[in-house]
Structure formats: C-alpha cells, structure tokens
Coordinates of C-alpha atoms in Angstrom, one line a residue:
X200 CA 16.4 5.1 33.8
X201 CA 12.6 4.9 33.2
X202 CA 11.5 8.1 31.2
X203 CA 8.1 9.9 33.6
X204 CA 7.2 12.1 31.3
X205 CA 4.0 11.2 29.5
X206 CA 1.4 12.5 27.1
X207 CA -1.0 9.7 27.2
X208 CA -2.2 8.2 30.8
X209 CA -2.3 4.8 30.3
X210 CA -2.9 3.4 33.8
X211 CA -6.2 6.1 33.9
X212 CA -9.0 4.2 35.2
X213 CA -11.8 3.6 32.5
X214 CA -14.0 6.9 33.5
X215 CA -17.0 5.0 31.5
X216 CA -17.2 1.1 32.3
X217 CA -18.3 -1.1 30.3
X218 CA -22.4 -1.3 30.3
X219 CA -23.9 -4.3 29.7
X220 CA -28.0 -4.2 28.4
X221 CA -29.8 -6.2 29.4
X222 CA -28.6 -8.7 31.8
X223 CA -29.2 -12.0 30.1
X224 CA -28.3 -14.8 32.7
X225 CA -28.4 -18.1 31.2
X226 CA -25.9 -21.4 31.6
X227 CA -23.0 -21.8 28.8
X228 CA -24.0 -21.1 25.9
X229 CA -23.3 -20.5 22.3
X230 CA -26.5 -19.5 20.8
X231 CA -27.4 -16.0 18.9
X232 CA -29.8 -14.0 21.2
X233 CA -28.6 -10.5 21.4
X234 CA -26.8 -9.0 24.1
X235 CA -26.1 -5.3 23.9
X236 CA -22.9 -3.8 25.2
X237 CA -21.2 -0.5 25.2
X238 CA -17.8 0.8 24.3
X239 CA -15.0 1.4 27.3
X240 CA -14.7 5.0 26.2
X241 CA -16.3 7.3 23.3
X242 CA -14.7 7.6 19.8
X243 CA -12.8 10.3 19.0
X244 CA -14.0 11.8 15.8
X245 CA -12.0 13.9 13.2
X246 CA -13.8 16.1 10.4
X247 CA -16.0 12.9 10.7
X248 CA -19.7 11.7 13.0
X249 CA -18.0 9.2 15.4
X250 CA -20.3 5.7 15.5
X251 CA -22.6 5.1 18.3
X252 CA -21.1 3.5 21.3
X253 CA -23.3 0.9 22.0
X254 CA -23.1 -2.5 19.4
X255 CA -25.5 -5.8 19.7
X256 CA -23.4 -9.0 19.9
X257 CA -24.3 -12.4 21.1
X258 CA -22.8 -15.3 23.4
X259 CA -21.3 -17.2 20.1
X260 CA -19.3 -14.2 19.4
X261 CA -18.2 -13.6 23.1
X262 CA -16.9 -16.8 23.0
X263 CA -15.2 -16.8 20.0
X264 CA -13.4 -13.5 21.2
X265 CA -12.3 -15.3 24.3
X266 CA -10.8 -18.1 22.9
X267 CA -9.4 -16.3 19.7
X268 CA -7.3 -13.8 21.8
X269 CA -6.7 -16.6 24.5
X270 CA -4.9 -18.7 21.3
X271 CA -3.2 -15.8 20.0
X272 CA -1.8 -15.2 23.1
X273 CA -0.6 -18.5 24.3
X274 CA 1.0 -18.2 20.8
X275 CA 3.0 -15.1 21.5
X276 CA 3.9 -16.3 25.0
X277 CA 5.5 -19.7 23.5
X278 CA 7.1 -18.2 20.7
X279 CA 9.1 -16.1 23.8
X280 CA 9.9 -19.0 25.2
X281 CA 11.5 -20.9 21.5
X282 CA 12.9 -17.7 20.8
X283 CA 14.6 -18.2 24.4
X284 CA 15.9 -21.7 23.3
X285 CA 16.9 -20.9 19.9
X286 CA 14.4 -22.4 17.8
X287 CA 13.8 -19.3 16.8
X288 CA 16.2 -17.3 15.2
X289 CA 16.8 -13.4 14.0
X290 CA 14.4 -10.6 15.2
X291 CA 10.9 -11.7 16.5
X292 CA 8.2 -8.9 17.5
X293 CA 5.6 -10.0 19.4
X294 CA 1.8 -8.6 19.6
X295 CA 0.6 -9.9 23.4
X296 CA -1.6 -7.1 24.6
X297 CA -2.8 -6.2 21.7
X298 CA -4.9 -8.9 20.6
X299 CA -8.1 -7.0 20.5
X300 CA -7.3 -4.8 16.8
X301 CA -6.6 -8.4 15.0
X302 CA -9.5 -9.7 16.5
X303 CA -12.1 -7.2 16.4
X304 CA -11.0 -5.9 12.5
X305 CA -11.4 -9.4 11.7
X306 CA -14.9 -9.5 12.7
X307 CA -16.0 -6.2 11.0
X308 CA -14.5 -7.5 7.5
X309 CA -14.4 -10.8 5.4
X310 CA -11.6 -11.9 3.2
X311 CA -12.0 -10.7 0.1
X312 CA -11.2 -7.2 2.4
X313 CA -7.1 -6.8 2.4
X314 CA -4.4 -6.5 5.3
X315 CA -1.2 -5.3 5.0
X316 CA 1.0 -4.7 8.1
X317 CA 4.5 -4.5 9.3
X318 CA 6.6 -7.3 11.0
X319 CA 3.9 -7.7 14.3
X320 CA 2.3 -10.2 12.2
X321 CA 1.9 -13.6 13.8
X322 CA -1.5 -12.6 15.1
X323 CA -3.0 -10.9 12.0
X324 CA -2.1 -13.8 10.1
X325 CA -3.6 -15.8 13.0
X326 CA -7.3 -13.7 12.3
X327 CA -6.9 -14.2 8.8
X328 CA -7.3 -18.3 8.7
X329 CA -3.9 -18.5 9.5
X330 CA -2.9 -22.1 11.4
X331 CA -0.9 -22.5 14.9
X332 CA 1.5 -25.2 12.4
X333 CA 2.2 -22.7 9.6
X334 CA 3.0 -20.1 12.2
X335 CA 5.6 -22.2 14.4
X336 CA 6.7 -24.0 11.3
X337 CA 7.8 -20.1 9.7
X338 CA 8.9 -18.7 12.6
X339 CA 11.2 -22.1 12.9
X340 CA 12.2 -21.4 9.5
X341 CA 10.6 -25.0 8.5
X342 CA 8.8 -26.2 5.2
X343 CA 5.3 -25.7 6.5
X344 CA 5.7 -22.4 7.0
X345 CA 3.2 -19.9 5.4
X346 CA 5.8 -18.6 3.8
X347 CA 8.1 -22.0 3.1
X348 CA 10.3 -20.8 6.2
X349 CA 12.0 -18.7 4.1
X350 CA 10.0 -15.7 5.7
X351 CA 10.5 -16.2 9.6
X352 CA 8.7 -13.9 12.3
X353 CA 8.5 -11.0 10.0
X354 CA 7.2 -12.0 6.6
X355 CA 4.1 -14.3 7.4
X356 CA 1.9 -14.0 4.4
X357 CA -1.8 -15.7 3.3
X358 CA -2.6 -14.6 0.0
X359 CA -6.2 -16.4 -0.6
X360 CA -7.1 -15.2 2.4
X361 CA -6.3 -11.7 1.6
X362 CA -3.2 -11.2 3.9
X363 CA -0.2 -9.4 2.0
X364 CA 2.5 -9.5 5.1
X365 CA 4.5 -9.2 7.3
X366 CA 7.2 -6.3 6.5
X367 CA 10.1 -5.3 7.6
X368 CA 11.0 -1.8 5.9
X369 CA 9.4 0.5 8.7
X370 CA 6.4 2.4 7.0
X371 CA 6.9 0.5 3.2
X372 CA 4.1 -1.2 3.4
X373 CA 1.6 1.4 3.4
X374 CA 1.9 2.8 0.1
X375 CA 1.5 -1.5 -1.2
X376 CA -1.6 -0.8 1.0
X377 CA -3.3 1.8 -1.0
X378 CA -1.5 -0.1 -4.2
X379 CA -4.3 -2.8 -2.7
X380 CA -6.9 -0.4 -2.9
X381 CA -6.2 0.7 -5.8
X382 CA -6.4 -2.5 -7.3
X383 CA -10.0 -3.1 -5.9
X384 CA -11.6 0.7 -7.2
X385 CA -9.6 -0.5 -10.5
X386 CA -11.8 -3.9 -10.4
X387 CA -15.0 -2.7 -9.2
X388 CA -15.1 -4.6 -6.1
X389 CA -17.1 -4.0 -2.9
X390 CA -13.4 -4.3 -0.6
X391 CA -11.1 -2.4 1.4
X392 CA -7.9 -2.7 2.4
X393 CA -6.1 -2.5 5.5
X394 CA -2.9 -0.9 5.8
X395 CA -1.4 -1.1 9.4
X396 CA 1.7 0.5 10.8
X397 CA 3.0 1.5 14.4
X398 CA 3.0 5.4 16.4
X399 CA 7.0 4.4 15.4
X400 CA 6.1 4.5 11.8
X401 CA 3.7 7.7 11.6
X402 CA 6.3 10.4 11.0
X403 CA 7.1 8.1 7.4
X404 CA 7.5 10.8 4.3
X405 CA 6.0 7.8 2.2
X406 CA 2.9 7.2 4.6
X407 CA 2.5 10.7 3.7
X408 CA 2.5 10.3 -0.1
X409 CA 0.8 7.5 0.1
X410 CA -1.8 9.1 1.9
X411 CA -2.1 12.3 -0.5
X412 CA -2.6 9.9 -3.5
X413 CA -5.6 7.2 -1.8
X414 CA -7.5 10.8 -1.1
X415 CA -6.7 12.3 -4.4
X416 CA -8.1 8.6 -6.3
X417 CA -11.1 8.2 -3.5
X418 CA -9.2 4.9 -3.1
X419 CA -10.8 2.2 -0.5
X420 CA -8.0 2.4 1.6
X421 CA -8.0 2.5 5.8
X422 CA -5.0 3.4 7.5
X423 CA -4.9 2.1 10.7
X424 CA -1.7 3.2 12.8
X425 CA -1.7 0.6 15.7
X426 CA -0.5 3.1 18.4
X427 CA 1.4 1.4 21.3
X428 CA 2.7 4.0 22.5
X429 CA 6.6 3.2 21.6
X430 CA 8.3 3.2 18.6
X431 CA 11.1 0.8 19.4
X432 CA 12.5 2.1 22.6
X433 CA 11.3 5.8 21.8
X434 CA 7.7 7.4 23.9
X435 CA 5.6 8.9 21.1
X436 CA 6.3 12.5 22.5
X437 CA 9.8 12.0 22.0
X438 CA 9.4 11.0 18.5
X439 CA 5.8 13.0 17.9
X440 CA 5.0 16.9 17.7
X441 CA 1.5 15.6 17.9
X442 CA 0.9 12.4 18.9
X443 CA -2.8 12.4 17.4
X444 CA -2.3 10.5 14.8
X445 CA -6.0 10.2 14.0
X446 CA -5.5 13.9 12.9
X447 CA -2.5 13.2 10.8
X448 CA -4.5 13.2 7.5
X449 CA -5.7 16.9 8.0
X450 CA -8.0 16.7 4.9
X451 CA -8.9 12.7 5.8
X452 CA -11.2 12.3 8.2
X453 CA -10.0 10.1 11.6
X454 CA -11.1 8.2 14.1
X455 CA -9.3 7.5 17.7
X456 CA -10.4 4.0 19.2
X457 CA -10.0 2.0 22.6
X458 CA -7.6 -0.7 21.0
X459 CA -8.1 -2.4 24.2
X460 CA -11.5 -3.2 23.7
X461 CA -12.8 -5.7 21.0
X462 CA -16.0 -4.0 20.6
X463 CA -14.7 -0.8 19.7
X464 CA -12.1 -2.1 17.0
X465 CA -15.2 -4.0 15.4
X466 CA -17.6 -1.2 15.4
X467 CA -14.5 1.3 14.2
X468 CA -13.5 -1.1 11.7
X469 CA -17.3 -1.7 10.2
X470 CA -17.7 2.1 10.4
X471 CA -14.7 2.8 8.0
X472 CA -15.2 0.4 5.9
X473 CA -18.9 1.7 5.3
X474 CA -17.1 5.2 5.2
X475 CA -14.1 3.8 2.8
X476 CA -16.0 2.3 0.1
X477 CA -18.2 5.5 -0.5
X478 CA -16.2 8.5 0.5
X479 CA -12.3 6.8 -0.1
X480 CA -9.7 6.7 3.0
X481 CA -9.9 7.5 6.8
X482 CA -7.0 6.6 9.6
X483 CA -7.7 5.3 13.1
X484 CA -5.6 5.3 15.9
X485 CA -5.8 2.3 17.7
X486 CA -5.0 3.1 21.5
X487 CA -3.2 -0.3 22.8
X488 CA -0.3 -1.5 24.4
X489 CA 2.2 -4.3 23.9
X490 CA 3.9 -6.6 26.9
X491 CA 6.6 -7.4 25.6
X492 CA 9.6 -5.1 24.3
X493 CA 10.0 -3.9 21.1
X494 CA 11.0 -7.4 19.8
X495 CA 12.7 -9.9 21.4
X496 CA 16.2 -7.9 22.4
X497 CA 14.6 -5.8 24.1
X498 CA 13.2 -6.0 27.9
X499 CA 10.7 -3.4 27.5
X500 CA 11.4 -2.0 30.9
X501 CA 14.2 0.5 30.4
X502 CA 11.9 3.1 29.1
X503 CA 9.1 2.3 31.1
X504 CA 7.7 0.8 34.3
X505 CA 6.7 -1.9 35.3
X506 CA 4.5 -0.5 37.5
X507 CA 3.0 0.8 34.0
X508 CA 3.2 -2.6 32.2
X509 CA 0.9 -4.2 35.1
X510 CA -1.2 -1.3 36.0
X511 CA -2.0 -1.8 31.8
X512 CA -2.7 -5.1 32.2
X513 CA -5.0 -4.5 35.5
X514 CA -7.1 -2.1 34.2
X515 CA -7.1 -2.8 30.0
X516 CA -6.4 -6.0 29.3
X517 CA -8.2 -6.7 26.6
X518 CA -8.6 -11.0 27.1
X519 CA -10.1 -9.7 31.0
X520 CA -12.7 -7.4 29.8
X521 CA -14.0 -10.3 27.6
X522 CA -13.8 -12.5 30.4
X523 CA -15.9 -10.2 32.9
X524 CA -18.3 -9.7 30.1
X525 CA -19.1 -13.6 30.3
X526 CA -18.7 -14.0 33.9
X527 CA -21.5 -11.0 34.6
X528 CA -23.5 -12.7 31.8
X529 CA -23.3 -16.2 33.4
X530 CA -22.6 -17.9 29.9
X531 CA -19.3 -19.6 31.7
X532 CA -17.7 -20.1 34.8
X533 CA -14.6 -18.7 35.2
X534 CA -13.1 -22.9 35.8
X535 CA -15.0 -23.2 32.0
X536 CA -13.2 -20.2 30.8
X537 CA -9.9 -21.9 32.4
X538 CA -10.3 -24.9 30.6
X539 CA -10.3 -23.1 27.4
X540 CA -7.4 -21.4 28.3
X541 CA -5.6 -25.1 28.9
X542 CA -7.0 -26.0 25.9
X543 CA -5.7 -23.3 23.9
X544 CA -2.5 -24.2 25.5
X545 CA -2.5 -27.5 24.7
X546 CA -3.4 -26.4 20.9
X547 CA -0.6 -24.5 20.9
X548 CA 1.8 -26.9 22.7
X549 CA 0.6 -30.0 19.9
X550 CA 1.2 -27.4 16.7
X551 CA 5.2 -26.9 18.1
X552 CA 5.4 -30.2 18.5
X553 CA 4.6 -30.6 14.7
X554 CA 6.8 -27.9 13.7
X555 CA 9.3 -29.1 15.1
X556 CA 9.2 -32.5 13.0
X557 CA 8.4 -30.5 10.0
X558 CA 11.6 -30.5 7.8
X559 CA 14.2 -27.4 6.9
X560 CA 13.6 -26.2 2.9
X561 CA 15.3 -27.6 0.4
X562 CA 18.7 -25.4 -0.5
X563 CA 16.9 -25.0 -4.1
X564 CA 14.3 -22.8 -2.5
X565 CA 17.0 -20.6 -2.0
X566 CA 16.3 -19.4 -5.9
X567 CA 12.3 -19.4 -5.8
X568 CA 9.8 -17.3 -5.6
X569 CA 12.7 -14.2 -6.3
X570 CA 11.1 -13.7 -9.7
X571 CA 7.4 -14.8 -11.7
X572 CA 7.1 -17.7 -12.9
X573 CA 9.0 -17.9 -16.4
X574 CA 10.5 -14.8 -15.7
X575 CA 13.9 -16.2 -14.4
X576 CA 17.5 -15.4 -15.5
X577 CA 20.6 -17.1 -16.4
X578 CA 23.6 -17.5 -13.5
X579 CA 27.2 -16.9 -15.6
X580 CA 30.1 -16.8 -14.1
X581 CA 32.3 -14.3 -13.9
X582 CA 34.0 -14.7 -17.5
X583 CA 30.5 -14.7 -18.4
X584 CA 31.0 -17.9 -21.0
X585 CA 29.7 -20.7 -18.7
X586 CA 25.6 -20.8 -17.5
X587 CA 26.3 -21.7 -13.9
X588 CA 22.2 -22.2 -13.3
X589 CA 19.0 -20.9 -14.1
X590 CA 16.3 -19.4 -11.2
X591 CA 13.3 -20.5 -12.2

C-alpha cells in the first residue's frame, strides 16, 4: 500500500521557470558565446549568503550536459536490463534521475578535487573519466573492470582521476571523505573533497563525528547528502525528525539545491568549493529523485506512486530541462538531439558487447590487492608447520 503522507511535494510545479537571457538563436552549434540562464528555484541558505541564481554558460557546455546525462542514462537503463538476464549478478543500485549532481559537480571541480560516495556509483565514476567498457566489464565481474571485476556495481573506483568508490557500509565512507581532506590541508593543496551519502544515510553516528572533526580541523571537506527522498524503501519522515539535512551541521553552514537542475548543482558545487577551501566544510542537500527502486530487488512502487514517479519525471527531469534549454535556443533540433540519444545508445550497446568478450579474473586475483605491496603474509595450515601460499 503506497504510503500518502509526505513532507516534501515533489510533483509541485516549478513556481520560478527557468529564464533564459538573452535569447540567442543561432543553427547547431558548439561554440563559447555566453548564454545566461537562471536556476529552477532559489538556494536555500543555512548560517551562510546563498549564490546568485543566475550563471553564464555557453552552447558547448549545453551540449555536453545533454549528451553526458543522455550516456549515463542509457547506461543505467541497460545495466536493468543485464541485471534482468543475469549478467549481472549481486545487488546493483542504480542512479537514473539523478544524473544532474554527477554531472553538474563534475563541471564546478577538476580532478585533483576528490569523490567519495556510497554504492550509486556507476555514474560518478562515469563524470570522473570513467569508460562505458570499465563499467560493464566491473559490473560483469570481468578483467577490464575498473576495479579487476572483483568490485562489481558497488565498488567502482578511479584513483588518478580522484574517485575513491563505490561503498557499501551505509554512511562509512564519509569519515574516509574528510580522511581525503585531511590529506589535502596536510599537503597544502588547493582541493576539496567530496563526500556523498543518501537522506537513508543522514541519521549515521559516524557522519556525525566525522563532521565534528572536518569543522574542528577547518578541513576542505563538502558533504553532500544526495537526498532522494527514500532511504531504501523508507520516506525520509519516517526515518527523519527533520528532514533538512542542509541544517544537520548546526554550527556548519548549508546549502539546499534543485538536484534536478544541472545549473544549480554546478553553481552550488563552485560555491562550496570557494567556501571549503577558505572557511573548511559545508553540506548541501541535493533535492533529486531516483526511477528506479532502491536497487535492483526492489520495484520502487510499493511505497510510492507511480503517479509520483511520472509526474517527477514530467515536471523535473533533469535530461528535459536541458533539452528545452536547446530547443528554445535553437542550437538543435529535437531529430539532432534524437540522434545523439541513438548514438549514445549505440555507445553503450558497442561497450557491452566488449565486455562481454572481456575475460573472468584469474582465481590468483582472489589474493591481491588485500594487502600493500610487500606487505603480504604466509598461508599455514592448520598444524601450522606447512606454508600453504603467500599473498602477495
């Protein structure tokens, strides 16, 4: 039975659409004269000066938007359907919908700036440089993996591009997060870091701690709780006294952002970063929604609608608002924006393909990467007088 109560109205109509100064008509294009838009909503400041609404972009980047969320979310959609057919095996989360936080952070920072999250990873690690082959190939469990396929859906990682995971202890990776941080204020370097967790994860003791100690240290640390609105199959008033999580911190200052929007998870992300490296941590409350259930063993409509789910996707879909954005600005056709679309598809469809010729891992990578390097132990048996094999 669909819970009705509700503390957040999701299907509400945007009260402020989105502006667009000026009008720049013009064929396709790619090129970097400035187009001024404006944010779906205002920010939500707490003990902070929310940033200004309105942010300058330009037809490359409106592009690139489109055909960055498109990708990740002809991504998500196939991994549904190998998950279906068994190619994909154990739990598999997926982050349709909510394409628009990966995206837009990715654009406010470079790679020398961390990311941490939980196990909603495929499209983070997508933003950071990540490759359509490494991700089927992991969540296939295959060599070519990102992480060797010994990682599947939950444990995608890209070091040298500054992506730490892909975790599967709710909450635990936020304190590695500020460990991140810690590491950069220790070093001297201009960075931040990232730490991402769900509305599911907010009520964590250790987010808490972790929290106390980046704002004790000043640390260059941005929380940034992805709310969806469920943790698992649980509404955030259920699981939430006060569901604003922005306020959480109490002494950290907070920001609550239209996760829907692209533009407003950019200019949020470049404001804390700005605010992070000179004043230490702030949260912000990314307001988005996910399509798909919890992971893949859920439906996602036993605790909602689906009169919610499409009335979301109607009015706050965050690949649309791109689109419309382009349309009004006559830099494509919606048949040239289609094409993309069956490009990205085709992108997608030629990377399973190669995953799918990519080979299991060797049963010796059972013992690697457990401990550093030269750092391994002995294997005894159990009379303890004969080595049976050494990890490396």
């Amino acid at each position: 039975m669909a819970l009705t109560r509700r503390s957040c109205n999701l299907l509400k109509p945007l009260t402020t659409p989105i502006s667009y100064i000026p009008s720049i008509h013009r064929p396709f294009s790619t090129d970097d004269a400035k187009i001024t838009v404006e944010t779906s909503v205002p920010f939500i400041g707490h003990k902070c000066e929310p940033p200004p609404r309105t942010i300058e972009t330009t037809p490359k980047e409106l592009m690139t938007f489109f055909r960055d969320m498109a990708k990740m979310r002809r991504m998500e959609i196939a991994a549904d359907s190998l998950y279906k057919s068994k190619l994909i095996r154990g739990f598999c989360h997926l982050y349709d919908g909510q394409e628009a936080v990966a995206v837009g952070m990715e654009a406010a920072i470079t790679k020398k700036d961390c990311i941490i999250t939980a196990y909603r990873d495929h499209c983070i690690f997508l933003g950071r440089g990540g490759t359509l082959l490494e991700a089927f190939a992991e969540l296939m469990g295959r060599k070519d993996g990102c992480s060797k396929g010994k990682g599947g859906s939950m444990h995608f990682y890209k070091k040298e591009a500054g992506f730490y995971g892909g975790h599967g202890i709710v909450g635990a990776q936020v304190p590695l997060g500020c460990g991140l941080a810690f590491a950069q204020k220790y070093s001297k370097e201009e960075h931040v870091s990232f730490a991402m967790y769900g509305d599911g994860a907010a009520n964590q003791g250790q987010l808490f701690e972790a929290l106390n100690m980046a704002a004790l240290w000043d640390l260059p640390a941005i929380f940034v709780c992805e709310n969806n609105h469920y943790g698992m199959g649980t509404a955030e008033w259920r699981a939430a006294k006060s569901p604003a999580y922005y306020k959480r911190g109490d002494y950290v200052p907070g920001l609550k952002v239209d996760g829907m929007d692209v533009f407003a998870v950019k200019q949020a992300c470049k404001y804390a970063k700005e605010h992070a490296l000179k004043n230490g941590p702030i949260i912000l409350e990314m307001d988005t929604y996910r399509y798909h259930g919890h992971s893949m063993s859920d439906p996602g409509s036993t605790y909602r609608t689906r009169d919610e789910i499409s009335g979301v996707r109607q009015e706050r879909d965050p690949i649309e608002r791109i689109r419309k954005l382009i349309v009004s600005h006559e830099l494509a056709t919606e048949k040239e924006l289609k094409d993309i679309e069956k490009e990205m598809r085709k992108e997608v469809d030629e990377a399973i393909k190669q995953a799918k010729e990519s080979p299991m891992p060797d049963p010796s990578e059972l013992f690697t990467n457990v401990y550093a390097k030269g750092f391994g132990v002995e294997a005894y048996g159990a009379d303890r007088k004969e080595v049976k094999a050494v990890l490396p």
